[in-house]
Coordinates of C-alpha atoms in Angstrom, one line a residue:
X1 CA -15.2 -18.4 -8.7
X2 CA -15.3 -16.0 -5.4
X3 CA -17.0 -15.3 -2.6
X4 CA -16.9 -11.4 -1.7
X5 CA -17.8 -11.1 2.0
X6 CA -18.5 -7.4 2.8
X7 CA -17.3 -6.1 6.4
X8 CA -18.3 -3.4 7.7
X9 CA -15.9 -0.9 9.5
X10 CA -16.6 2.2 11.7
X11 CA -15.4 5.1 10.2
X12 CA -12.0 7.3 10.5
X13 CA -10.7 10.5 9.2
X14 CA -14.5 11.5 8.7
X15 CA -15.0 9.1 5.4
X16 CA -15.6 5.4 5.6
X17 CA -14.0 2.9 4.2
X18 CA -15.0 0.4 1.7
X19 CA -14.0 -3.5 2.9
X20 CA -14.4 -7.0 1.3
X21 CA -12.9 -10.2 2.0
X22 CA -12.4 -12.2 -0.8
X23 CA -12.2 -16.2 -0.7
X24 CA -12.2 -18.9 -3.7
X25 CA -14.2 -21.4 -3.6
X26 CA -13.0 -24.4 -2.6
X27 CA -10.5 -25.4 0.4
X28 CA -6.3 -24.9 -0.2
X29 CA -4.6 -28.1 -0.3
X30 CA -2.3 -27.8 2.5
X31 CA -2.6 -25.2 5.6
X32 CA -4.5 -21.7 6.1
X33 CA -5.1 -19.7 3.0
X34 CA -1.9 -16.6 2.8
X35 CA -3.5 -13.3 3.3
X36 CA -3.1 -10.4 1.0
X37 CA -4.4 -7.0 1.9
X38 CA -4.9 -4.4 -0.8
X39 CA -5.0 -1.2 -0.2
X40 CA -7.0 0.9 -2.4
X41 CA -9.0 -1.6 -3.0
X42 CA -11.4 0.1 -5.3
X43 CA -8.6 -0.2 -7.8
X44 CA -6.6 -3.0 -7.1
X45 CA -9.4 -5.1 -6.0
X46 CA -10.9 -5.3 -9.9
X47 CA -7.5 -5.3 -11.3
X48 CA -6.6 -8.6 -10.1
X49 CA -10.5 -9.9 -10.4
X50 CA -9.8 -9.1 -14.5
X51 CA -6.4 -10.7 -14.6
X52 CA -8.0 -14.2 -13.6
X53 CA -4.9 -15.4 -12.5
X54 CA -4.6 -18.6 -11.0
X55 CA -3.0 -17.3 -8.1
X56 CA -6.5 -15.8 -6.8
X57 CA -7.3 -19.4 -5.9
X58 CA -4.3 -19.8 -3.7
X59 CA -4.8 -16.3 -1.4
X60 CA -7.5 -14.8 0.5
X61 CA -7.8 -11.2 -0.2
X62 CA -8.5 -8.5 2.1
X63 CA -9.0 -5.1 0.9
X64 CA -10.0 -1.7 2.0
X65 CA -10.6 0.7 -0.4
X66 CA -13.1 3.5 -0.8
X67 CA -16.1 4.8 -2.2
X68 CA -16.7 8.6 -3.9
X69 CA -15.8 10.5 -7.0
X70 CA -12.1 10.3 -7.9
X71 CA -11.1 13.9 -6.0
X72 CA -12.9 12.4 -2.8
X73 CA -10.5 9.1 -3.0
X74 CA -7.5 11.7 -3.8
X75 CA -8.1 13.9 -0.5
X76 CA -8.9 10.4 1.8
X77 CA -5.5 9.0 0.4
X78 CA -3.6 11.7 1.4
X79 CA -4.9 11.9 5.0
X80 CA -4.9 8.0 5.3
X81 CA -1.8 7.1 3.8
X82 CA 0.6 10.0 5.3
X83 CA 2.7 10.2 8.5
X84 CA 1.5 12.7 11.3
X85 CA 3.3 15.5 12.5
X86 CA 5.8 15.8 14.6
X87 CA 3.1 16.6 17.6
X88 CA 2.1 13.5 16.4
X89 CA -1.2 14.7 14.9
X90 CA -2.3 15.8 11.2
X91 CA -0.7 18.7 9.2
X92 CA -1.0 19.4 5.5
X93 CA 0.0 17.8 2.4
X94 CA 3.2 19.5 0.8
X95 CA 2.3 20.2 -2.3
X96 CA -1.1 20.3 -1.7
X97 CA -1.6 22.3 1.3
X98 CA -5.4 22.2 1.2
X99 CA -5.3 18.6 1.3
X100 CA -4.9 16.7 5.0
X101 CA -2.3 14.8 5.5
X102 CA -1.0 12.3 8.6
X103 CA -4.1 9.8 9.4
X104 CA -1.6 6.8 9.2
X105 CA -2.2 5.8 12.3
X106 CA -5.6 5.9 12.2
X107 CA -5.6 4.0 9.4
X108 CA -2.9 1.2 11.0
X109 CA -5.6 0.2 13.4
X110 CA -8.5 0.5 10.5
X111 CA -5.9 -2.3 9.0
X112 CA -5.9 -4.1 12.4
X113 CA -9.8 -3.9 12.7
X114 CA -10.3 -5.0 9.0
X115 CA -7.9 -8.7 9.4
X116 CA -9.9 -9.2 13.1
X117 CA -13.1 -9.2 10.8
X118 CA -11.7 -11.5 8.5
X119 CA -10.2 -13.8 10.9
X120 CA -13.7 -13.6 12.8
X121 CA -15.4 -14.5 9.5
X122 CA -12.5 -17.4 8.4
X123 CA -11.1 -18.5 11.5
X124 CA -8.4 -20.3 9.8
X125 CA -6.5 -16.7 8.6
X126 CA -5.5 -16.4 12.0
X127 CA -2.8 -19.0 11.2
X128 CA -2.1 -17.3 7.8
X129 CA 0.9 -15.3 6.3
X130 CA 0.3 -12.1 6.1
X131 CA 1.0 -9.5 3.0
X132 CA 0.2 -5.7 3.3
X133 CA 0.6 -4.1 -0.4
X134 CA 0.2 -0.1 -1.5
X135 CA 1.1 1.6 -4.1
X136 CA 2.3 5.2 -4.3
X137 CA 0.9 7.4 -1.3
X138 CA -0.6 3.8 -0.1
X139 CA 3.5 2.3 -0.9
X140 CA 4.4 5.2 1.4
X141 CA 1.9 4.1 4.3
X142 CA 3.3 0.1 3.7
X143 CA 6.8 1.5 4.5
X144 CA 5.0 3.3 7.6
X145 CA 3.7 0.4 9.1
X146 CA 6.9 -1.5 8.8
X147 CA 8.5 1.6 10.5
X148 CA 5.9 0.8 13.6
X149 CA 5.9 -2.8 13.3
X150 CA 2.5 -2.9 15.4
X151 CA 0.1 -5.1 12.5
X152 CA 0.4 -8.9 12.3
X153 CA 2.1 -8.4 8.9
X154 CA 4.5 -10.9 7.9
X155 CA 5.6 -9.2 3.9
X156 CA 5.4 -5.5 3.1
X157 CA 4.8 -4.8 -1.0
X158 CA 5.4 -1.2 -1.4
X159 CA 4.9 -0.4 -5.3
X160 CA 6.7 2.8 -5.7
X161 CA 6.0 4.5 -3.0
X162 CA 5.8 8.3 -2.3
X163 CA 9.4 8.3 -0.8
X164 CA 9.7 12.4 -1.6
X165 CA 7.1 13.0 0.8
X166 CA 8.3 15.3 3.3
X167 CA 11.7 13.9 2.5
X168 CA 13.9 12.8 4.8
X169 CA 10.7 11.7 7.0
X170 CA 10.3 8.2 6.0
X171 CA 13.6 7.2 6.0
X172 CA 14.4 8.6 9.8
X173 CA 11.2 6.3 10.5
X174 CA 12.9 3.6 8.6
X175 CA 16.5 4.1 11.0
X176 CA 15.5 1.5 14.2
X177 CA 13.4 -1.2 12.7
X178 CA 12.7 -4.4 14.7
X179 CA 12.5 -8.0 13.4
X180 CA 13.9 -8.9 10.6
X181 CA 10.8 -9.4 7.5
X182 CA 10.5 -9.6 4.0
X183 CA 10.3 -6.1 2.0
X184 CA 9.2 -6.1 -1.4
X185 CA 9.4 -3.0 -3.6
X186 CA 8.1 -2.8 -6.6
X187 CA 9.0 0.4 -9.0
X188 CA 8.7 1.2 -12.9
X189 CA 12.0 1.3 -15.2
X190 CA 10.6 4.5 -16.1
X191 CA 9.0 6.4 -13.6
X192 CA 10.0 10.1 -12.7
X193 CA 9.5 12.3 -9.3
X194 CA 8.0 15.9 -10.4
X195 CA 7.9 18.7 -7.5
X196 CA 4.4 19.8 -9.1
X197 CA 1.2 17.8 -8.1
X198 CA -0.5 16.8 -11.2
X199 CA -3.6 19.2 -9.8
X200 CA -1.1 22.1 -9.7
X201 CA 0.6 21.4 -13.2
X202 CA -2.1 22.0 -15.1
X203 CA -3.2 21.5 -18.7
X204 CA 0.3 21.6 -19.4
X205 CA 1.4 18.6 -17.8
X206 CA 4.7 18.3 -15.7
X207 CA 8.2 18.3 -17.1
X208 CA 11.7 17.6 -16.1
X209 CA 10.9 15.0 -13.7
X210 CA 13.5 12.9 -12.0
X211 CA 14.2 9.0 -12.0
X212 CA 13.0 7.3 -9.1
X213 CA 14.9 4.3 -9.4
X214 CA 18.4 5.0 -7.8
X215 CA 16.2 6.1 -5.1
X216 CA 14.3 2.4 -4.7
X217 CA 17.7 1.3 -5.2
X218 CA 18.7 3.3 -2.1
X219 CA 15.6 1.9 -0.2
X220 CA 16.7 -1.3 -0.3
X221 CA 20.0 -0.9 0.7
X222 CA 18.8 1.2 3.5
X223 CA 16.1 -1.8 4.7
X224 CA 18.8 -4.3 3.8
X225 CA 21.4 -2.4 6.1
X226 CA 18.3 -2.6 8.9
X227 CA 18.3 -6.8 8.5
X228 CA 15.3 -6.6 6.3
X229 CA 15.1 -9.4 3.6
X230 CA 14.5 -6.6 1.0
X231 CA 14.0 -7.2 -2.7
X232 CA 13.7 -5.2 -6.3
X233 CA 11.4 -5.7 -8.6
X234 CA 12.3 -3.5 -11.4
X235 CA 8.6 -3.2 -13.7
X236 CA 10.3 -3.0 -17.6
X237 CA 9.1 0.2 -19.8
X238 CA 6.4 0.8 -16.6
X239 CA 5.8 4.9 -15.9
X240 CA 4.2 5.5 -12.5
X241 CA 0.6 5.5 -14.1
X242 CA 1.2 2.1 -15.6
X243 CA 2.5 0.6 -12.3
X244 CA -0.3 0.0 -10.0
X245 CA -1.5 -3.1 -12.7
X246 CA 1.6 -4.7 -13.3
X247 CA 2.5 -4.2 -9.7
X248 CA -0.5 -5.7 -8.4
X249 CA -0.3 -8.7 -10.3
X250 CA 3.5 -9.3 -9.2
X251 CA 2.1 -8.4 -5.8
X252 CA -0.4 -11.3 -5.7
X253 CA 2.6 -13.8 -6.9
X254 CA 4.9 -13.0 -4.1
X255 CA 2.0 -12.8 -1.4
X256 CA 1.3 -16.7 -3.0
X257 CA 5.0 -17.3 -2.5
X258 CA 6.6 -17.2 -5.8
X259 CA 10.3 -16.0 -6.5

């Protein structure tokens, strides 16, 4: 058993954003609850409430997800999860130019906002470890805000995130890091990088895509290189579409502390 506290944000990027705070009943048996907070939460959320793994009772989750029809979500992803421009303001998606792209800042101190609500509503979190986990576009924005290093985080999950994005952008954001944290990335054994959208491939579907995993390989060693304490997960048989569960559940392990 839960209990799903609602909070209530104002809204960014023109769209609102969906927030619960999720407790299990009952008190921990030794110190403050750790935190984890999901993005896309309308997804991830219900994937681990399924699972009923025992792990939910050991974690408070925070997550922030959205409401809307599934090409709604698509275009507030891209806006929220995406690195301005270099004026420092929005510019358009790169392979889909009608979407926006760079709200991530925006969305940084929606992520700040959300854990002040929760701490306001569970005092004790305030003493908590704190997890931030995305996958894909949202696995791009994780890497983002370890690149600014201005949220209360503690452990970044990024589950294969959207590294090609405006490539080399992440990884000049990724050069001067601060203090040293833990990284986690997670990344399917099978997953591919297409240079068509799956909007703009059509019927058809894509083809010839390339393995992401010497890339995720190369993240690491790149955090690693920075003083991060960054690990591989490598997801067995797991194409990027079969990810986000698998990762999720691996996500709540490690945000509980498991190896």
């Amino acid at each position: 058993m839960s209990r799903l506290i609602p909070l209530e944000l104002p809204p960014t990027g023109g769209h609102p954003h969906h927030v619960l705070l999720r407790l299990p009943d009952g008190k921990p048996a030794q110190g403050p609850l750790p935190v984890l907070c999901l993005l896309d939460g309308q997804w991830t959320l219900p994937l681990l409430e399924e699972s009923g793994h025992p792990a939910l009772q050991r974690c408070a989750i925070l997550s922030l997800g959205y409401q809307g029809d599934r090409d709604q979500i698509t275009r507030y992803r891209a806006l929220d999860y995406t690195p301005p421009g270099p004026d420092g303001g929005l510019w358009e998606d790169p392979r889909v130019p009608e979407w926006q792209a760079g709200g991530a800042p925006a969305m940084i101190e929606q992520v700040r906002r959300a854990l002040a609500l929760a701490q306001g509503v569970a005092p004790a979190l305030t003493r908590a470890r704190i997890s931030l986990y995305g996958h894909s576009y949202a696995g791009l924005f994780v890497l983002y805000a370890l690149s600014q290093q201005s949220l209360p985080i503690h452990h970044y999950l990024c589950a294969s995130p959207s590294l090609w994005w405006r490539d080399p952008l992440i990884w000049t954001l990724l050069e001067q890091l601060g203090k040293p944290v833990q990284v986690d990335i997670l990344a399917g054994a099978s997953e591919a990088w297409y240079p068509l959208s799956a909007q703009a491939a059509g019927p058809e579907g894509r083809k010839n895509g390339v393995p992401t995993l010497p890339t995720m390989r190369q993240l690491q060693a790149h955090l690693q290189a920075q003083g991060m304490q960054a690990n591989l997960h490598v997801l067995p048989g797991a194409g990027h579409g079969h990810v986000l569960a698998q990762a999720t559940l691996r996500a709540l392990e490690l945000a509980c502390g498991a190896a």
